[in-house]
XYZ file of N, CA and C in Angstrom:
726
model
N 61.413 11.665 46.872
C 61.653 12.601 47.967
C 63.048 12.419 48.555
N 63.461 11.161 48.659
C 64.797 10.887 49.211
C 65.882 11.454 48.299
N 65.668 11.332 46.985
C 66.618 11.906 46.026
C 66.736 13.400 46.233
N 65.607 14.091 46.366
C 65.609 15.548 46.562
C 66.280 15.932 47.866
N 66.021 15.155 48.924
C 66.635 15.437 50.224
C 68.158 15.327 50.138
N 68.639 14.251 49.527
C 70.084 14.052 49.414
C 70.724 15.091 48.487
N 70.001 15.496 47.451
C 70.506 16.563 46.578
C 70.689 17.864 47.350
N 69.727 18.175 48.217
C 69.813 19.398 49.030
C 71.005 19.326 49.994
N 71.239 18.126 50.549
C 72.395 17.955 51.452
C 73.702 18.213 50.700
N 73.809 17.662 49.494
C 75.007 17.890 48.680
C 75.146 19.351 48.298
N 74.008 19.978 48.033
C 74.032 21.394 47.652
C 74.618 22.248 48.771
N 74.268 21.923 50.019
C 74.817 22.652 51.164
C 76.322 22.430 51.283
N 76.743 21.174 51.088
C 78.167 20.851 51.192
C 78.987 21.552 50.104
N 78.397 21.685 48.936
C 79.117 22.248 47.783
C 78.714 23.690 47.490
N 78.152 24.346 48.485
C 77.663 25.720 48.284
C 78.729 26.684 47.766
N 79.971 26.646 48.285
C 80.998 27.565 47.745
C 81.261 27.348 46.256
N 81.309 26.077 45.825
C 81.541 25.776 44.412
C 80.350 26.222 43.576
N 79.139 25.969 44.087
C 77.923 26.389 43.381
C 77.903 27.911 43.211
N 78.334 28.629 44.259
C 78.376 30.099 44.192
C 79.375 30.569 43.130
N 80.550 29.925 43.095
C 81.560 30.282 42.088
C 81.046 30.010 40.674
N 80.303 28.895 40.521
C 79.738 28.554 39.212
C 78.714 29.583 38.777
N 77.886 30.026 39.705
C 76.870 31.043 39.394
C 77.507 32.378 39.005
N 78.667 32.653 39.555
C 79.386 33.896 39.232
C 80.233 33.763 37.962
N 80.258 32.547 37.397
C 81.022 32.314 36.170
C 82.508 32.140 36.398
N 82.910 31.877 37.637
C 84.335 31.776 37.967
C 84.839 30.329 37.985
N 83.948 29.383 38.253
C 84.378 27.992 38.415
C 84.894 27.394 37.112
N 84.133 27.555 36.031
C 84.492 26.922 34.754
C 85.851 27.372 34.246
N 86.104 28.680 34.293
C 87.370 29.197 33.759
C 88.565 28.668 34.535
N 88.412 28.516 35.850
C 89.505 27.981 36.681
C 89.661 26.480 36.487
N 88.527 25.766 36.490
C 88.592 24.310 36.448
C 89.071 23.794 35.097
N 88.800 24.534 34.029
C 89.270 24.107 32.707
C 90.795 24.093 32.634
N 91.448 24.892 33.475
C 92.910 24.868 33.533
C 93.419 23.705 34.385
N 92.636 23.334 35.386
C 93.021 22.252 36.298
C 92.660 20.883 35.738
N 91.532 20.808 35.017
C 90.981 19.527 34.564
C 91.975 18.672 33.776
N 92.780 19.227 32.851
C 93.752 18.391 32.136
C 94.752 17.700 33.065
N 95.151 18.369 34.138
C 96.078 17.762 35.103
C 95.392 16.605 35.840
N 94.092 16.803 36.164
C 93.323 15.739 36.807
C 93.228 14.529 35.880
N 92.891 14.778 34.610
C 92.725 13.689 33.651
C 94.044 12.977 33.352
N 95.139 13.713 33.385
C 96.448 13.093 33.162
C 96.759 12.054 34.237
N 96.197 12.233 35.429
C 96.383 11.271 36.524
C 95.338 10.159 36.481
N 94.089 10.529 36.157
C 92.973 9.578 36.218
C 92.912 8.679 34.995
N 93.183 9.234 33.800
C 92.999 8.497 32.545
C 93.811 7.192 32.467
N 95.084 7.169 32.867
C 95.827 5.904 32.805
C 95.213 4.798 33.660
N 94.687 5.162 34.834
C 94.051 4.165 35.704
C 92.771 3.632 35.060
N 92.009 4.529 34.436
C 90.790 4.099 33.737
C 91.155 3.203 32.553
N 92.208 3.567 31.824
C 92.638 2.773 30.667
C 92.981 1.336 31.056
N 93.571 1.178 32.232
C 93.901 -0.173 32.703
C 92.637 -1.001 32.917
N 91.581 -0.366 33.421
C 90.333 -1.073 33.705
C 89.629 -1.515 32.424
N 89.764 -0.719 31.368
C 89.036 -1.026 30.124
C 89.991 -1.414 28.996
N 91.209 -1.810 29.351
C 92.224 -2.103 28.329
C 91.751 -3.172 27.342
N 91.228 -4.266 27.850
C 90.818 -5.360 26.963
C 89.650 -4.946 26.077
N 88.732 -4.157 26.630
C 87.586 -3.694 25.841
C 88.034 -2.754 24.719
N 88.946 -1.842 25.036
C 89.449 -0.925 24.012
C 90.260 -1.670 22.954
N 91.069 -2.588 23.404
C 91.896 -3.360 22.469
C 91.020 -4.119 21.472
N 89.964 -4.742 21.979
C 89.041 -5.480 21.109
C 88.295 -4.526 20.173
N 87.820 -3.405 20.720
C 87.061 -2.447 19.912
C 87.881 -1.905 18.755
N 89.083 -1.426 19.058
C 89.892 -0.748 18.043
C 90.658 -1.712 17.133
N 90.580 -3.002 17.416
C 91.287 -3.975 16.565
C 90.721 -4.021 15.144
N 89.497 -3.526 14.964
C 88.862 -3.574 13.637
C 88.988 -2.258 12.862
N 89.737 -1.304 13.372
C 89.854 0.000 12.709
C 90.357 -0.117 11.271
N 91.310 -1.009 11.049
C 91.958 -1.154 9.739
C 90.965 -1.451 8.611
N 89.894 -2.136 8.939
C 88.946 -2.542 7.891
C 88.222 -1.345 7.266
N 88.311 -0.168 7.923
C 87.654 1.027 7.395
C 88.630 1.981 6.702
N 89.873 1.533 6.489
C 90.848 2.352 5.759
C 90.353 2.621 4.337
N 90.772 3.763 3.774
C 90.362 4.132 2.424
C 91.075 3.309 1.367
N 90.786 3.576 0.088
C 91.387 2.830 -1.023
C 92.911 2.850 -1.033
N 93.513 3.937 -0.512
C 94.974 4.049 -0.474
C 95.598 3.170 0.607
N 94.747 2.645 1.495
C 95.259 1.832 2.604
C 95.522 2.643 3.851
N 95.498 3.980 3.728
C 95.703 4.838 4.890
C 94.377 5.062 5.608
N 94.455 5.199 6.926
C 93.268 5.405 7.742
C 93.228 6.854 8.211
N 92.217 7.591 7.784
C 92.017 8.974 8.227
C 91.071 8.949 9.423
N 91.601 9.292 10.578
C 90.857 9.152 11.825
C 90.709 10.497 12.530
N 89.490 10.820 12.892
C 89.192 12.018 13.678
C 88.766 11.594 15.066
N 89.423 12.135 16.089
C 88.986 11.868 17.461
C 88.369 13.125 18.050
N 87.137 12.986 18.528
C 86.423 14.095 19.172
C 86.711 14.050 20.667
N 87.131 15.192 21.226
C 87.444 15.229 22.650
C 88.642 14.377 22.989
N 89.731 14.608 22.284
C 90.929 13.771 22.431
C 91.507 13.815 23.838
N 91.366 14.947 24.525
C 91.895 15.061 25.884
C 93.395 14.876 25.922
N 93.862 13.950 26.769
C 95.302 13.717 26.917
C 95.856 12.727 25.894
N 94.967 12.137 25.078
C 95.431 11.202 24.051
C 95.588 9.776 24.535
N 94.741 9.354 25.458
C 94.889 8.013 26.031
C 94.515 6.889 25.056
N 93.864 7.243 23.938
C 93.514 6.201 22.956
C 94.618 5.950 21.930
N 95.645 6.798 21.911
C 96.658 6.720 20.852
C 97.292 5.334 20.739
N 97.529 4.697 21.873
C 98.228 3.406 21.864
C 97.441 2.316 21.138
N 96.129 2.530 20.968
C 95.279 1.516 20.339
C 95.101 1.732 18.836
N 95.595 2.851 18.305
C 95.405 3.155 16.888
C 96.477 2.482 16.040
N 96.127 2.059 14.824
C 97.094 1.342 13.982
C 98.202 2.243 13.447
N 99.332 1.650 13.137
C 100.496 2.392 12.625
C 100.139 3.099 11.321
N 100.680 4.318 11.172
C 100.461 5.093 9.962
C 99.150 5.836 9.925
N 98.386 5.741 10.985
C 97.078 6.399 11.063
C 97.243 7.922 10.927
N 96.460 8.521 10.032
C 96.483 9.974 9.837
C 95.453 10.592 10.771
N 95.950 11.269 11.796
C 95.138 11.633 12.952
C 94.784 13.127 12.967
N 93.485 13.404 13.152
C 93.005 14.758 13.424
C 92.404 14.751 14.821
N 92.922 15.613 15.684
C 92.455 15.662 17.077
C 91.668 16.939 17.331
N 90.531 16.805 18.015
C 89.756 17.988 18.397
C 89.433 17.934 19.884
N 89.426 19.093 20.500
C 89.009 19.225 21.890
C 88.660 20.695 22.132
N 87.597 20.980 22.877
C 87.251 22.380 23.139
C 88.149 23.053 24.168
N 88.933 22.249 24.904
C 89.795 22.792 25.955
C 91.250 22.838 25.473
N 91.785 24.038 25.165
C 93.163 24.135 24.658
C 94.220 23.758 25.684
N 93.835 23.660 26.954
C 94.798 23.336 28.008
C 95.242 21.874 27.998
N 94.600 21.056 27.158
C 95.022 19.659 27.015
C 96.233 19.518 26.097
N 96.565 20.543 25.353
C 97.569 20.436 24.287
C 98.898 19.847 24.772
N 99.401 20.325 25.887
C 100.699 19.871 26.402
C 100.693 18.361 26.666
N 99.612 17.867 27.276
C 99.520 16.447 27.613
C 99.325 15.607 26.357
N 98.547 16.131 25.401
C 98.314 15.417 24.152
C 99.615 15.233 23.375
N 100.389 16.306 23.262
C 101.643 16.234 22.513
C 102.642 15.294 23.189
N 102.624 15.272 24.517
C 103.506 14.345 25.255
C 103.127 12.898 24.930
N 101.824 12.624 24.942
C 101.352 11.276 24.639
C 101.647 10.907 23.191
N 101.561 11.883 22.314
C 101.841 11.633 20.899
C 103.314 11.287 20.688
N 104.195 11.949 21.440
C 105.633 11.670 21.322
C 105.976 10.251 21.755
N 105.090 9.652 22.575
C 105.286 8.276 23.032
C 104.606 7.264 22.104
N 103.919 7.774 21.098
C 103.225 6.909 20.134
C 103.573 7.363 18.715
N 104.838 7.190 18.371
C 105.335 7.712 17.101
C 104.890 6.900 15.885
N 104.093 5.871 16.112
C 103.529 5.122 14.991
C 102.376 5.885 14.334
N 101.959 7.010 14.968
C 100.857 7.818 14.451
C 101.370 9.072 13.749
N 100.556 9.597 12.869
C 100.894 10.820 12.149
C 99.823 11.873 12.431
N 100.166 12.880 13.224
C 99.230 13.961 13.541
C 99.149 14.939 12.376
N 97.964 15.082 11.829
C 97.773 16.010 10.721
C 97.246 17.358 11.189
N 96.304 17.339 12.137
C 95.716 18.589 12.622
C 95.339 18.460 14.089
N 95.467 19.577 14.783
C 95.036 19.677 16.174
C 94.096 20.875 16.245
N 92.820 20.622 16.417
C 91.792 21.658 16.303
C 91.115 21.892 17.648
N 91.019 23.156 18.059
C 90.258 23.511 19.256
C 88.816 23.735 18.818
N 87.966 22.761 19.125
C 86.566 22.820 18.693
C 85.728 21.858 19.511
N 84.455 22.186 19.682
C 83.528 21.282 20.352
C 82.992 20.273 19.347
N 82.493 19.161 19.847
C 81.960 18.133 18.967
C 80.719 18.567 18.226
N 80.028 19.594 18.747
C 78.820 20.085 18.093
C 79.115 20.961 16.886
N 80.356 21.418 16.756
C 80.707 22.324 15.658
C 82.098 21.986 15.140
N 82.136 21.107 14.143
C 83.407 20.677 13.547
C 83.553 21.243 12.135
N 83.159 22.506 11.958
C 83.152 23.099 10.615
C 84.535 23.146 9.975
N 85.589 23.032 10.788
C 86.948 23.048 10.236
C 87.327 21.714 9.576
N 86.459 20.703 9.753
C 86.683 19.388 9.137
C 85.729 19.240 7.954
N 86.270 18.900 6.794
C 85.473 18.850 5.561
C 84.491 17.685 5.549
N 83.421 17.852 4.793
C 82.427 16.795 4.613
C 83.062 15.534 4.023
N 82.710 14.376 4.561
C 83.139 13.105 4.005
C 84.637 12.892 3.941
N 85.378 13.571 4.819
C 86.844 13.516 4.747
C 87.471 12.483 5.667
N 86.663 11.800 6.490
C 87.201 10.865 7.478
C 86.711 9.438 7.245
N 87.611 8.482 7.473
C 87.244 7.065 7.419
C 86.622 6.615 8.733
N 87.132 7.171 9.831
C 86.684 6.778 11.168
C 86.611 8.013 12.063
N 85.595 8.058 12.903
C 85.510 9.044 13.983
C 85.455 8.276 15.297
N 86.250 8.725 16.275
C 86.300 8.071 17.590
C 85.852 9.050 18.659
N 85.094 8.547 19.623
C 84.599 9.386 20.712
C 84.500 8.521 21.961
N 85.338 8.781 22.975
C 85.278 8.000 24.213
C 85.148 8.934 25.410
N 84.157 8.655 26.231
C 83.869 9.446 27.438
C 83.727 10.934 27.110
N 83.012 11.225 26.056
C 82.798 12.606 25.615
C 81.316 12.949 25.530
N 80.506 12.032 25.042
C 79.084 12.309 24.852
C 78.365 12.577 26.170
N 78.973 12.201 27.281
C 78.393 12.483 28.594
C 78.461 13.966 28.957
N 79.350 14.709 28.298
C 79.565 16.098 28.700
C 79.258 17.134 27.620
N 78.866 16.692 26.423
C 78.534 17.651 25.369
C 77.164 18.267 25.645
N 76.921 19.426 25.060
C 75.630 20.092 25.285
C 74.512 19.434 24.488
N 74.846 18.790 23.342
C 73.829 18.140 22.518
C 74.425 16.918 21.817
N 74.022 15.721 22.254
C 74.477 14.499 21.596
C 74.008 14.478 20.142
N 72.784 14.912 19.909
C 72.227 14.898 18.559
C 73.082 15.706 17.592
N 73.512 16.904 18.001
C 74.333 17.741 17.126
C 75.703 17.112 16.873
N 76.273 16.480 17.891
C 77.564 15.805 17.719
C 77.435 14.686 16.697
N 76.380 13.889 16.814
C 76.194 12.766 15.898
C 75.887 13.244 14.478
N 75.235 14.389 14.347
C 75.021 14.973 13.021
C 76.356 15.360 12.389
N 77.251 15.906 13.195
C 78.582 16.268 12.706
C 79.392 15.022 12.355
N 79.240 13.979 13.153
C 79.920 12.714 12.861
C 79.507 12.201 11.484
N 78.215 12.174 11.225
C 77.721 11.710 9.925
C 78.212 12.595 8.785
N 78.306 13.878 9.048
C 78.742 14.812 8.000
C 80.194 14.579 7.598
N 81.084 14.406 8.582
C 82.518 14.305 8.267
C 82.930 12.899 7.824
N 82.101 11.887 8.120
C 82.428 10.519 7.700
C 82.137 10.317 6.213
N 83.003 9.600 5.537
C 82.708 9.174 4.173
C 81.654 8.072 4.227
N 81.001 7.816 3.102
C 80.041 6.719 3.039
C 80.765 5.402 3.301
N 80.244 4.629 4.229
C 80.895 3.371 4.603
C 81.892 3.519 5.734
N 82.122 4.760 6.193
C 83.005 4.997 7.329
C 82.317 4.627 8.640
N 83.082 4.650 9.737
C 82.549 4.155 11.012
C 82.788 5.120 12.169
N 81.842 5.120 13.079
C 81.920 5.898 14.318
C 82.127 4.930 15.475
N 83.268 5.061 16.172
C 83.602 4.205 17.318
C 83.333 4.969 18.615
N 82.716 4.290 19.587
C 82.347 4.977 20.826
C 82.523 4.066 22.033
N 82.775 4.699 23.165
C 82.810 4.050 24.476
C 82.374 5.127 25.469
N 81.238 4.923 26.119
C 80.662 5.967 26.970
C 80.051 5.373 28.234
N 80.158 6.113 29.347
C 79.378 5.713 30.523
C 77.984 6.310 30.365
N 76.983 5.574 30.834
C 75.587 5.918 30.549
C 74.714 5.725 31.790
N 73.432 6.056 31.625
C 72.463 5.850 32.709
C 72.329 4.368 33.029
N 72.226 4.074 34.305
C 72.023 2.693 34.749
C 70.565 2.295 34.575
N 70.288 1.022 34.796
C 68.912 0.551 34.820
C 68.121 1.381 35.833
N 66.955 1.866 35.424
C 66.202 2.806 36.257
C 65.696 2.198 37.563
N 65.732 0.879 37.676
C 65.296 0.218 38.909
C 66.464 -0.069 39.860
N 67.676 0.331 39.479
C 68.860 -0.029 40.257
C 69.255 1.060 41.250
N 70.041 0.651 42.254
C 70.587 1.613 43.213
C 71.607 2.529 42.536
N 72.285 2.000 41.522
C 73.250 2.834 40.790
C 72.551 4.027 40.173
N 71.383 3.796 39.568
C 70.614 4.901 38.971
C 70.148 5.877 40.046
N 69.784 5.354 41.216
C 69.388 6.219 42.336
C 70.512 7.193 42.667
N 71.739 6.672 42.778
C 72.864 7.538 43.127
C 73.266 8.445 41.965
N 73.037 7.996 40.737
C 73.251 8.882 39.591
C 72.340 10.097 39.686
N 71.074 9.866 40.051
C 70.119 10.965 40.178
C 70.507 11.924 41.297
N 70.999 11.362 42.395
C 71.407 12.191 43.532
C 72.599 13.078 43.171
N 73.588 12.481 42.508
C 74.849 13.180 42.249
C 74.848 14.030 40.979
N 73.930 13.749 40.074
C 73.950 14.371 38.750
C 74.067 15.901 38.748
N 73.276 16.619 39.564
C 73.336 18.089 39.496
C 74.700 18.677 39.864
N 75.527 17.895 40.559
C 76.793 18.422 41.062
C 78.013 17.769 40.423
N 77.806 16.614 39.813
C 78.908 15.891 39.175
C 79.578 16.746 38.105
N 78.765 17.563 37.425
C 79.274 18.384 36.318
C 80.394 19.319 36.767
N 80.375 19.728 38.038
C 81.412 20.640 38.522
C 82.798 19.997 38.503
N 82.851 18.683 38.705
C 84.135 17.984 38.793
C 84.472 17.208 37.524
N 83.468 17.013 36.658
C 83.683 16.271 35.416
C 83.618 17.149 34.191
N 83.798 18.451 34.350
C 83.797 19.391 33.224
C 82.515 19.258 32.398
N 81.376 19.293 33.094
C 80.086 19.230 32.422
C 79.509 17.840 32.299
N 80.189 16.843 32.835
C 79.766 15.445 32.701
C 78.404 15.199 33.349
N 77.555 14.463 32.623
C 76.232 14.061 33.110
C 76.234 12.552 33.335
N 75.770 12.120 34.495
C 75.827 10.701 34.857
C 74.714 9.875 34.223
N 73.600 10.505 33.875
C 72.415 9.725 33.485
C 72.010 9.948 32.026
N 72.991 10.077 31.149
C 72.698 10.249 29.726
C 72.193 8.931 29.118
N 71.120 9.032 28.339
C 70.572 7.870 27.618
C 71.182 7.850 26.217
N 72.483 7.660 26.152
C 73.227 7.776 24.899
C 72.805 6.743 23.867
N 72.468 5.550 24.319
C 72.057 4.502 23.375
C 70.842 4.940 22.568
N 69.889 5.600 23.197
C 68.688 6.055 22.496
C 69.045 7.023 21.378
N 70.000 7.929 21.658
C 70.407 8.897 20.642
C 71.094 8.202 19.466
N 71.914 7.210 19.762
C 72.581 6.458 18.697
C 71.564 5.713 17.831
N 70.558 5.150 18.463
C 69.540 4.397 17.733
C 68.687 5.301 16.851
N 68.527 6.554 17.258
C 67.717 7.501 16.476
C 68.496 8.117 15.318
N 69.828 7.995 15.357
C 70.668 8.587 14.312
C 70.662 7.696 13.075
N 70.801 8.301 11.924
C 70.637 7.587 10.651
C 71.893 6.816 10.243
N 72.317 5.875 11.096
C 73.423 4.985 10.749
C 72.874 3.771 10.007
N 73.647 3.253 9.066
C 73.230 2.061 8.320
C 73.337 0.810 9.186
N 74.254 0.833 10.155
C 74.510 -0.347 10.996
C 74.968 0.123 12.362
N 74.450 -0.478 13.428
C 74.841 -0.128 14.789
C 75.178 -1.398 15.562
N 76.421 -1.470 16.034
C 76.885 -2.595 16.851
C 77.201 -2.058 18.244
N 76.467 -2.528 19.243
C 76.566 -1.943 20.585
C 76.361 -3.027 21.637
N 77.126 -2.918 22.711
C 76.898 -3.803 23.855
C 77.140 -3.038 25.151
N 76.587 -3.560 26.247
C 76.713 -2.955 27.575
C 77.763 -3.705 28.390
N 78.451 -2.993 29.242
C 79.321 -3.641 30.232
C 79.497 -2.698 31.412
N 80.052 -3.201 32.489
C 80.276 -2.391 33.695
C 81.767 -2.311 34.004
N 82.202 -1.133 34.360
C 83.584 -0.928 34.801
C 83.611 -1.032 36.321
N 84.458 -1.878 36.885
C 84.490 -2.035 38.336
C 85.058 -0.797 39.037
N 84.620 -0.567 40.294
C 83.591 -1.305 41.028
C 82.198 -0.963 40.523
N 81.309 -1.940 40.503
C 80.004 -1.804 39.855
C 79.044 -0.863 40.577
N 79.374 -0.477 41.818
C 78.454 0.383 42.571
C 78.660 1.866 42.286
N 79.759 2.240 41.615
C 80.009 3.665 41.381
C 79.084 4.193 40.280
N 78.700 5.473 40.315
C 77.733 6.018 39.353
C 78.183 5.957 37.899
N 79.497 5.889 37.649
C 79.991 5.849 36.268
C 80.263 4.425 35.775
N 79.810 3.417 36.500
C 80.103 2.029 36.127
C 79.415 1.563 34.840
N 78.124 1.862 34.603
C 77.460 1.353 33.392
C 78.036 2.005 32.129
N 78.416 1.182 31.152
C 79.012 1.677 29.906
C 78.336 1.035 28.693
N 78.467 1.730 27.568
C 78.179 1.113 26.268
C 79.442 1.232 25.412
N 79.619 0.280 24.510
C 80.800 0.265 23.641
C 80.391 -0.307 22.297
N 81.008 0.187 21.231
C 80.704 -0.374 19.922
C 81.068 0.562 18.780
N 80.492 0.303 17.619
C 80.715 1.170 16.470
C 79.477 1.182 15.579
N 79.341 2.261 14.833
C 78.214 2.428 13.905
C 78.777 2.774 12.539
N 78.164 2.242 11.490
C 78.634 2.458 10.124
C 77.678 3.382 9.385
N 78.249 4.351 8.678
C 77.429 5.294 7.907
C 76.903 4.631 6.625
């Protein structure tokens, strides 16, 4: 009951935004603004998880193909904040459903000239038909599965584009322990968080979806991004092998 009461209070506070969303006006406007927001927020987030990302991506090289080159697809590349962690000579395919990120992505790419951009595709993670079957050594997805319409469809596409023995790398904020105050606030904020996070859901059970997907191997661990009381603090990180 308390969750419902607080949700109603937030609904009153955000009534103008809710009205714009119902009229179909909010998404079109916010998709133009969101890349500018992420360009400011992403570097600060990267500092908080720098050591975790550095450790995670340090093993990318082991999945390079027979030629020694690494073919890497990133889903929801955004501003390109992961570029600094990718190995030199990496053959990069970037996808994002929001074309307004392009300017920021290219700027970040110019600062990471150790990478080779092969393709920049405007596409959602649920539909990567422009990427051929088994054409990638690695697929990367960070802070994306929280906002897709179907995690299952994204993971099906990941399996399709990965070669046998390739790997899916992920870092996502997820639902907190259901007995915690963090989960309580996730439930309160969830219906409205999507307006400011471009569809982001605070209480996704992403680990369950990964466990149900037909990966040969799944390496996953939990950690919290400080401060631990914020709704986006609980995270999972790891990689899965096809």
